[in-house]
mmCIF file of C-alpha atoms in Angstrom:
data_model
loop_
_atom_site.group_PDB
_atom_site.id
_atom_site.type_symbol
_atom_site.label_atom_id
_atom_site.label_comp_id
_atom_site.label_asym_id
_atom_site.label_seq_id
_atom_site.Cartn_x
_atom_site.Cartn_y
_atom_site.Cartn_z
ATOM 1 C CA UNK A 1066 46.172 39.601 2.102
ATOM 2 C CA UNK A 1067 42.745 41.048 1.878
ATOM 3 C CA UNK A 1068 39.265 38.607 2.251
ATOM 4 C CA UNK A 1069 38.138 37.330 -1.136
ATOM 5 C CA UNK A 1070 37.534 34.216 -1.113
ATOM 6 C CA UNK A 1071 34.493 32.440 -1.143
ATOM 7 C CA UNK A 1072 32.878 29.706 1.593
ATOM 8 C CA UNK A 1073 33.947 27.334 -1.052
ATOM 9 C CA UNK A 1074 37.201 27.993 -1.740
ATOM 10 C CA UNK A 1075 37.987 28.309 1.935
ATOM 11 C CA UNK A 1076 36.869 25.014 2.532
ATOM 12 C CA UNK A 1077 38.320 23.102 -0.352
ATOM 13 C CA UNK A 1078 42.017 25.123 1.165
ATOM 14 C CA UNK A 1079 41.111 23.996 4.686
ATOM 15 C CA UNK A 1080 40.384 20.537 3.996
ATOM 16 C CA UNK A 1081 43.522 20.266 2.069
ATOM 17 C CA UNK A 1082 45.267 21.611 5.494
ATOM 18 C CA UNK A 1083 43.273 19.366 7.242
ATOM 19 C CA UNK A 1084 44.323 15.998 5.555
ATOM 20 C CA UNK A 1085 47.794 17.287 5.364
ATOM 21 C CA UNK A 1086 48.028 18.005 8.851
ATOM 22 C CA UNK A 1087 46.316 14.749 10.062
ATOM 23 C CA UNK A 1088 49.204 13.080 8.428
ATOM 24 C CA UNK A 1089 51.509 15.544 9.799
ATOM 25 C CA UNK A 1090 49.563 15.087 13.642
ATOM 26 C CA UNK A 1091 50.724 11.132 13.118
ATOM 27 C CA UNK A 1092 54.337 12.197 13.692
ATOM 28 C CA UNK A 1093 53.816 13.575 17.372
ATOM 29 C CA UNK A 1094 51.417 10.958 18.118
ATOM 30 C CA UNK A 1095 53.595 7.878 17.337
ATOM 31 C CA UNK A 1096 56.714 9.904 18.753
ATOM 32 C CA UNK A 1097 54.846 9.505 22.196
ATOM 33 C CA UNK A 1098 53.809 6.530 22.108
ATOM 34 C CA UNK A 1099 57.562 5.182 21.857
ATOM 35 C CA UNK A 1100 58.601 7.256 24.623
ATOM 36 C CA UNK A 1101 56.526 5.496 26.837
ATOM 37 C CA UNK A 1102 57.922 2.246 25.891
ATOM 38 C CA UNK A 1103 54.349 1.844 23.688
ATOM 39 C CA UNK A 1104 54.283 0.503 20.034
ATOM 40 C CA UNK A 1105 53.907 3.715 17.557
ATOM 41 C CA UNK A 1106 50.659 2.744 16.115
ATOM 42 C CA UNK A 1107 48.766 2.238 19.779
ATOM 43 C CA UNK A 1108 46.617 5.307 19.328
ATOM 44 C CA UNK A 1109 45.519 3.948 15.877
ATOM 45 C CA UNK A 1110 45.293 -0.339 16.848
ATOM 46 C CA UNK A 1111 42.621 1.528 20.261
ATOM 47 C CA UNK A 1112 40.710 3.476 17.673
ATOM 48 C CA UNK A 1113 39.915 0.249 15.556
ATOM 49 C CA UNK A 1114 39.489 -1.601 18.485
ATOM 50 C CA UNK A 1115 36.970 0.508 19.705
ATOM 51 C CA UNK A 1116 34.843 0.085 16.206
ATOM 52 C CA UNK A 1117 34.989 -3.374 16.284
ATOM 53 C CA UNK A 1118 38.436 -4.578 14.536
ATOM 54 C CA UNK A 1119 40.640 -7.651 15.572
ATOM 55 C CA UNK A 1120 43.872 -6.306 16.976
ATOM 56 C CA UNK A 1121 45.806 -7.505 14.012
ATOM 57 C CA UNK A 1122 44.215 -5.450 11.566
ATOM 58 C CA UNK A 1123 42.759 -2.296 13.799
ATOM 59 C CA UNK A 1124 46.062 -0.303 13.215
ATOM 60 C CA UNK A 1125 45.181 0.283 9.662
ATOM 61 C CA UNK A 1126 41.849 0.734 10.440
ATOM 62 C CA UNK A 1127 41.854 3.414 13.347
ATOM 63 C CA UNK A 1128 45.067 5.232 11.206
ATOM 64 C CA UNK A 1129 41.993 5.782 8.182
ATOM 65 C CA UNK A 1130 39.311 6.758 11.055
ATOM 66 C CA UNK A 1131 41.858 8.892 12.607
ATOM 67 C CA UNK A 1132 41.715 11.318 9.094
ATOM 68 C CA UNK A 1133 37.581 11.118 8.610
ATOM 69 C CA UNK A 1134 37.349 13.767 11.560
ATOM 70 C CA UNK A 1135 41.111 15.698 10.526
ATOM 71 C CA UNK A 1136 38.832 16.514 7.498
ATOM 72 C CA UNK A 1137 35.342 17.285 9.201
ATOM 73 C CA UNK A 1138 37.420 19.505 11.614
ATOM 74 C CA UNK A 1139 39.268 20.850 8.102
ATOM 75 C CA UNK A 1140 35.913 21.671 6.596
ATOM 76 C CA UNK A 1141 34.285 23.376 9.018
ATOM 77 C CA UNK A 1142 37.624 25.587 9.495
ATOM 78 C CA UNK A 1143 37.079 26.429 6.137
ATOM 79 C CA UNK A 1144 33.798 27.806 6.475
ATOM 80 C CA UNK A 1145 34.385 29.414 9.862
ATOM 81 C CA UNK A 1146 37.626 31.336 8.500
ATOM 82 C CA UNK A 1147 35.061 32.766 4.970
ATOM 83 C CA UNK A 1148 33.572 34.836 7.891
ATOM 84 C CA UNK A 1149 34.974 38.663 7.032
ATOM 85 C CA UNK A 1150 35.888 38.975 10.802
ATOM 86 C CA UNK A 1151 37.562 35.210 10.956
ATOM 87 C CA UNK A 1152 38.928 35.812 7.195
ATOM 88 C CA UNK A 1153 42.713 34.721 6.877
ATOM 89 C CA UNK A 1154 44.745 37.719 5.847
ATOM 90 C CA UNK A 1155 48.132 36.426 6.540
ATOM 91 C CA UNK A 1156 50.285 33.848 7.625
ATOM 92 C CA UNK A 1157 49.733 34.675 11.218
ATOM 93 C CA UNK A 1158 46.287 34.860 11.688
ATOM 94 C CA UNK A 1159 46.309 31.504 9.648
ATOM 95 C CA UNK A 1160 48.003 29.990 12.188
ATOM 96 C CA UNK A 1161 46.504 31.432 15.036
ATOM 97 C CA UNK A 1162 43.014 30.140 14.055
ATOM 98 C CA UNK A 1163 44.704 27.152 13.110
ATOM 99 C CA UNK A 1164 46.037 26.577 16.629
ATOM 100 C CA UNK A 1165 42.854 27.724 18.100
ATOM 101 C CA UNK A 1166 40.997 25.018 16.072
ATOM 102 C CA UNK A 1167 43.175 22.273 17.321
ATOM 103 C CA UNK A 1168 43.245 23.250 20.761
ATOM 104 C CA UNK A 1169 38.965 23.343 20.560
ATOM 105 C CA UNK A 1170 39.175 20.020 18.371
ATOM 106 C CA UNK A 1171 40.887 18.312 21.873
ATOM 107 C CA UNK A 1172 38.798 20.061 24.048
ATOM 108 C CA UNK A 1173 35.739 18.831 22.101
ATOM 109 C CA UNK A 1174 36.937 15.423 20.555
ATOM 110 C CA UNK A 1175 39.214 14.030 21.822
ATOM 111 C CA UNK A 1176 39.099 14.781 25.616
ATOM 112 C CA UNK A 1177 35.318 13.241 25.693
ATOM 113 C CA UNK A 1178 36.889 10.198 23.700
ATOM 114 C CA UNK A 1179 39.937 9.402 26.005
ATOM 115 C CA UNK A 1180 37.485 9.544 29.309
ATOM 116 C CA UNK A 1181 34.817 7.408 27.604
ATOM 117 C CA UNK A 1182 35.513 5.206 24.149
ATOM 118 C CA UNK A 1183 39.142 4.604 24.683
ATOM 119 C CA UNK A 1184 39.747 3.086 27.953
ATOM 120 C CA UNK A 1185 37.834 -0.126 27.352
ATOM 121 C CA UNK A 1186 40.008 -0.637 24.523
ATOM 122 C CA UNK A 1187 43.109 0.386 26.173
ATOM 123 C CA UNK A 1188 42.990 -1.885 29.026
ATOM 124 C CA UNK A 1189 42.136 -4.730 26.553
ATOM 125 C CA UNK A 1190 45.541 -3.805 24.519
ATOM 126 C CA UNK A 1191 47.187 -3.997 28.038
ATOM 127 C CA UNK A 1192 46.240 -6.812 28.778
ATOM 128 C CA UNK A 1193 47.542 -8.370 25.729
ATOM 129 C CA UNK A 1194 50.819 -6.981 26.193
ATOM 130 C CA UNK A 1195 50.911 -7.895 29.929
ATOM 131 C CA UNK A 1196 49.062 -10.996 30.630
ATOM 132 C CA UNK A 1197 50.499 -11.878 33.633
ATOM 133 C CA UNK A 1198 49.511 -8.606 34.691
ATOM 134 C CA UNK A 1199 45.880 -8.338 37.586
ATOM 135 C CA UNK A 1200 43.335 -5.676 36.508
ATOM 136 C CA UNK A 1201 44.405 -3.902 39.231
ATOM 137 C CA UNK A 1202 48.125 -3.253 38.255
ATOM 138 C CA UNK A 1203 47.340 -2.458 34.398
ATOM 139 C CA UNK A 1204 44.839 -0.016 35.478
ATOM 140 C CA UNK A 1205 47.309 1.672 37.859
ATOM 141 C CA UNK A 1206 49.522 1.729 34.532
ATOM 142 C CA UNK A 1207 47.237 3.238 32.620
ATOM 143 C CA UNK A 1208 46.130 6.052 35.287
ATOM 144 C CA UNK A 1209 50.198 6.729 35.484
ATOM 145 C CA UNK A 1210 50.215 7.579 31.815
ATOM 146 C CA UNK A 1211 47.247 9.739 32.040
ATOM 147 C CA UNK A 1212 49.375 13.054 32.350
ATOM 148 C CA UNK A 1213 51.756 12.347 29.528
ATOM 149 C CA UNK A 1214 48.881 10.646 27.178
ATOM 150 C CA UNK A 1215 46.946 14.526 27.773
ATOM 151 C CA UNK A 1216 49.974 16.505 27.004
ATOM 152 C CA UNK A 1217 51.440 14.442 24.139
ATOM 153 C CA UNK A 1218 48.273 14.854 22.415
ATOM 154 C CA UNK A 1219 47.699 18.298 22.891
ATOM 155 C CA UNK A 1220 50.474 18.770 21.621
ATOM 156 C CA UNK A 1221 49.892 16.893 18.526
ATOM 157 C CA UNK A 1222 46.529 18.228 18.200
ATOM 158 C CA UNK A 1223 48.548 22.129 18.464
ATOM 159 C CA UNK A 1224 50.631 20.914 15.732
ATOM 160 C CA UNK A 1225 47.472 20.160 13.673
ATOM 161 C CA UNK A 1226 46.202 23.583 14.108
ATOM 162 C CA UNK A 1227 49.462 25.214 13.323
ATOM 163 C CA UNK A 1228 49.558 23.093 9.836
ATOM 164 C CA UNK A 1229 45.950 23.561 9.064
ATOM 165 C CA UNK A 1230 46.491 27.437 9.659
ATOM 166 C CA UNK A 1231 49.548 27.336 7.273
ATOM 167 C CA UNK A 1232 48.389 24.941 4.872
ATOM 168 C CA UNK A 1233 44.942 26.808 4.049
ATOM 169 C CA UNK A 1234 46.278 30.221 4.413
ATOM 170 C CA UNK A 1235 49.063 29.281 1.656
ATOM 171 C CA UNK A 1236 46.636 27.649 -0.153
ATOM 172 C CA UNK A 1237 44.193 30.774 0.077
ATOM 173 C CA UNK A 1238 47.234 33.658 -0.723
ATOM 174 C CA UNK A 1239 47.846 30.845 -3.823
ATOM 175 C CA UNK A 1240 44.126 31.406 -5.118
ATOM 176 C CA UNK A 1241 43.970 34.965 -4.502
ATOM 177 C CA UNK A 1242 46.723 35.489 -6.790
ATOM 178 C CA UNK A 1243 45.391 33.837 -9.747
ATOM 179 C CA UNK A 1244 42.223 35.978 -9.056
ATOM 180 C CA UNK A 1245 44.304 39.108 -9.128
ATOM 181 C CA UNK A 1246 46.157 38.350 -12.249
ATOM 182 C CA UNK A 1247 43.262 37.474 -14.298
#
């Protein structure tokens, strides 16, 4: 697949990819959380915690935030990857760049947001859950899940990339083909 596309057709594919692979993300994410023994929708309930919402409804809220920067992140793919260097010319450099993107989105995001926004919020949650629980022990908790909350979203934020990479680059050979047979 040769470049020729435009900026704008490379971001309308990528932001496609990159709602469709936030909602795809969700599926690692909650999988985690239940293998520590954590309700499914924790990530989402800290997020909407941390703007503000009552526990009972910061699940829905946080799962909405969650998809605001899936699509900035989408977006900005899109015009990175209308570069002729970056341009997607198959299924494997899709992917690549998709994977890359991820991997810079947790380096950048969400890294920066786990050390700063989310541990007021977390610790709050915990104590909910635990109230017998001192300060102390819930914070010893939550440094013990440290290691596993890191990978677990890596990983989920690798399976973003590889979706957003696939996504766009099928949605790219898609347009490229109508362009051809006109």
């Amino acid at each position: 697949m040769e470049k020729s596309y435009s900026v704008k057709n490379g971001m309308a594919a990528a932001g496609i990819g990159g709602i469709i692979a936030g909602a795809v993300m969700i599926i690692p994410m909650m999988g985690m959380m239940s293998m520590m023994n954590l309700p499914a929708d924790l990530f989402s309930t800290i997020v909407g915690i941390t703007v503000g919402k009552p526990q009972e409804s910061a699940a829905m809220t946080g799962m909405t935030l969650h998809f605001v920067p899936s699509i900035l992140i989408g977006l900005i793919f899109g015009v990175i990857i209308s570069s002729s260097k970056l341009a997607i010319t198959g299924f494997k450099k899709g992917i690549s760049l998709g994977i890359a993107a991820g991997i810079v989105s947790f380096v950048v995001l969400f890294i920066p947001m786990m050390m700063t926004v989310m541990p007021p919020a977390m610790l709050q949650l915990m104590q909910m859950m635990n109230p017998g629980a001192s300060q102390e022990t819930i914070m010893s908790q939550l440094q013990s899940m440290q290691p596993m909350l890191l990978g677990g979203s890596l990983a989920a934020h690798i399976v973003y990339g590889a979706v957003l990479g696939t996504i766009t680059t099928a949605i790219l050979r898609k347009r490229i083909q109508k362009i051809q047979i006109r």
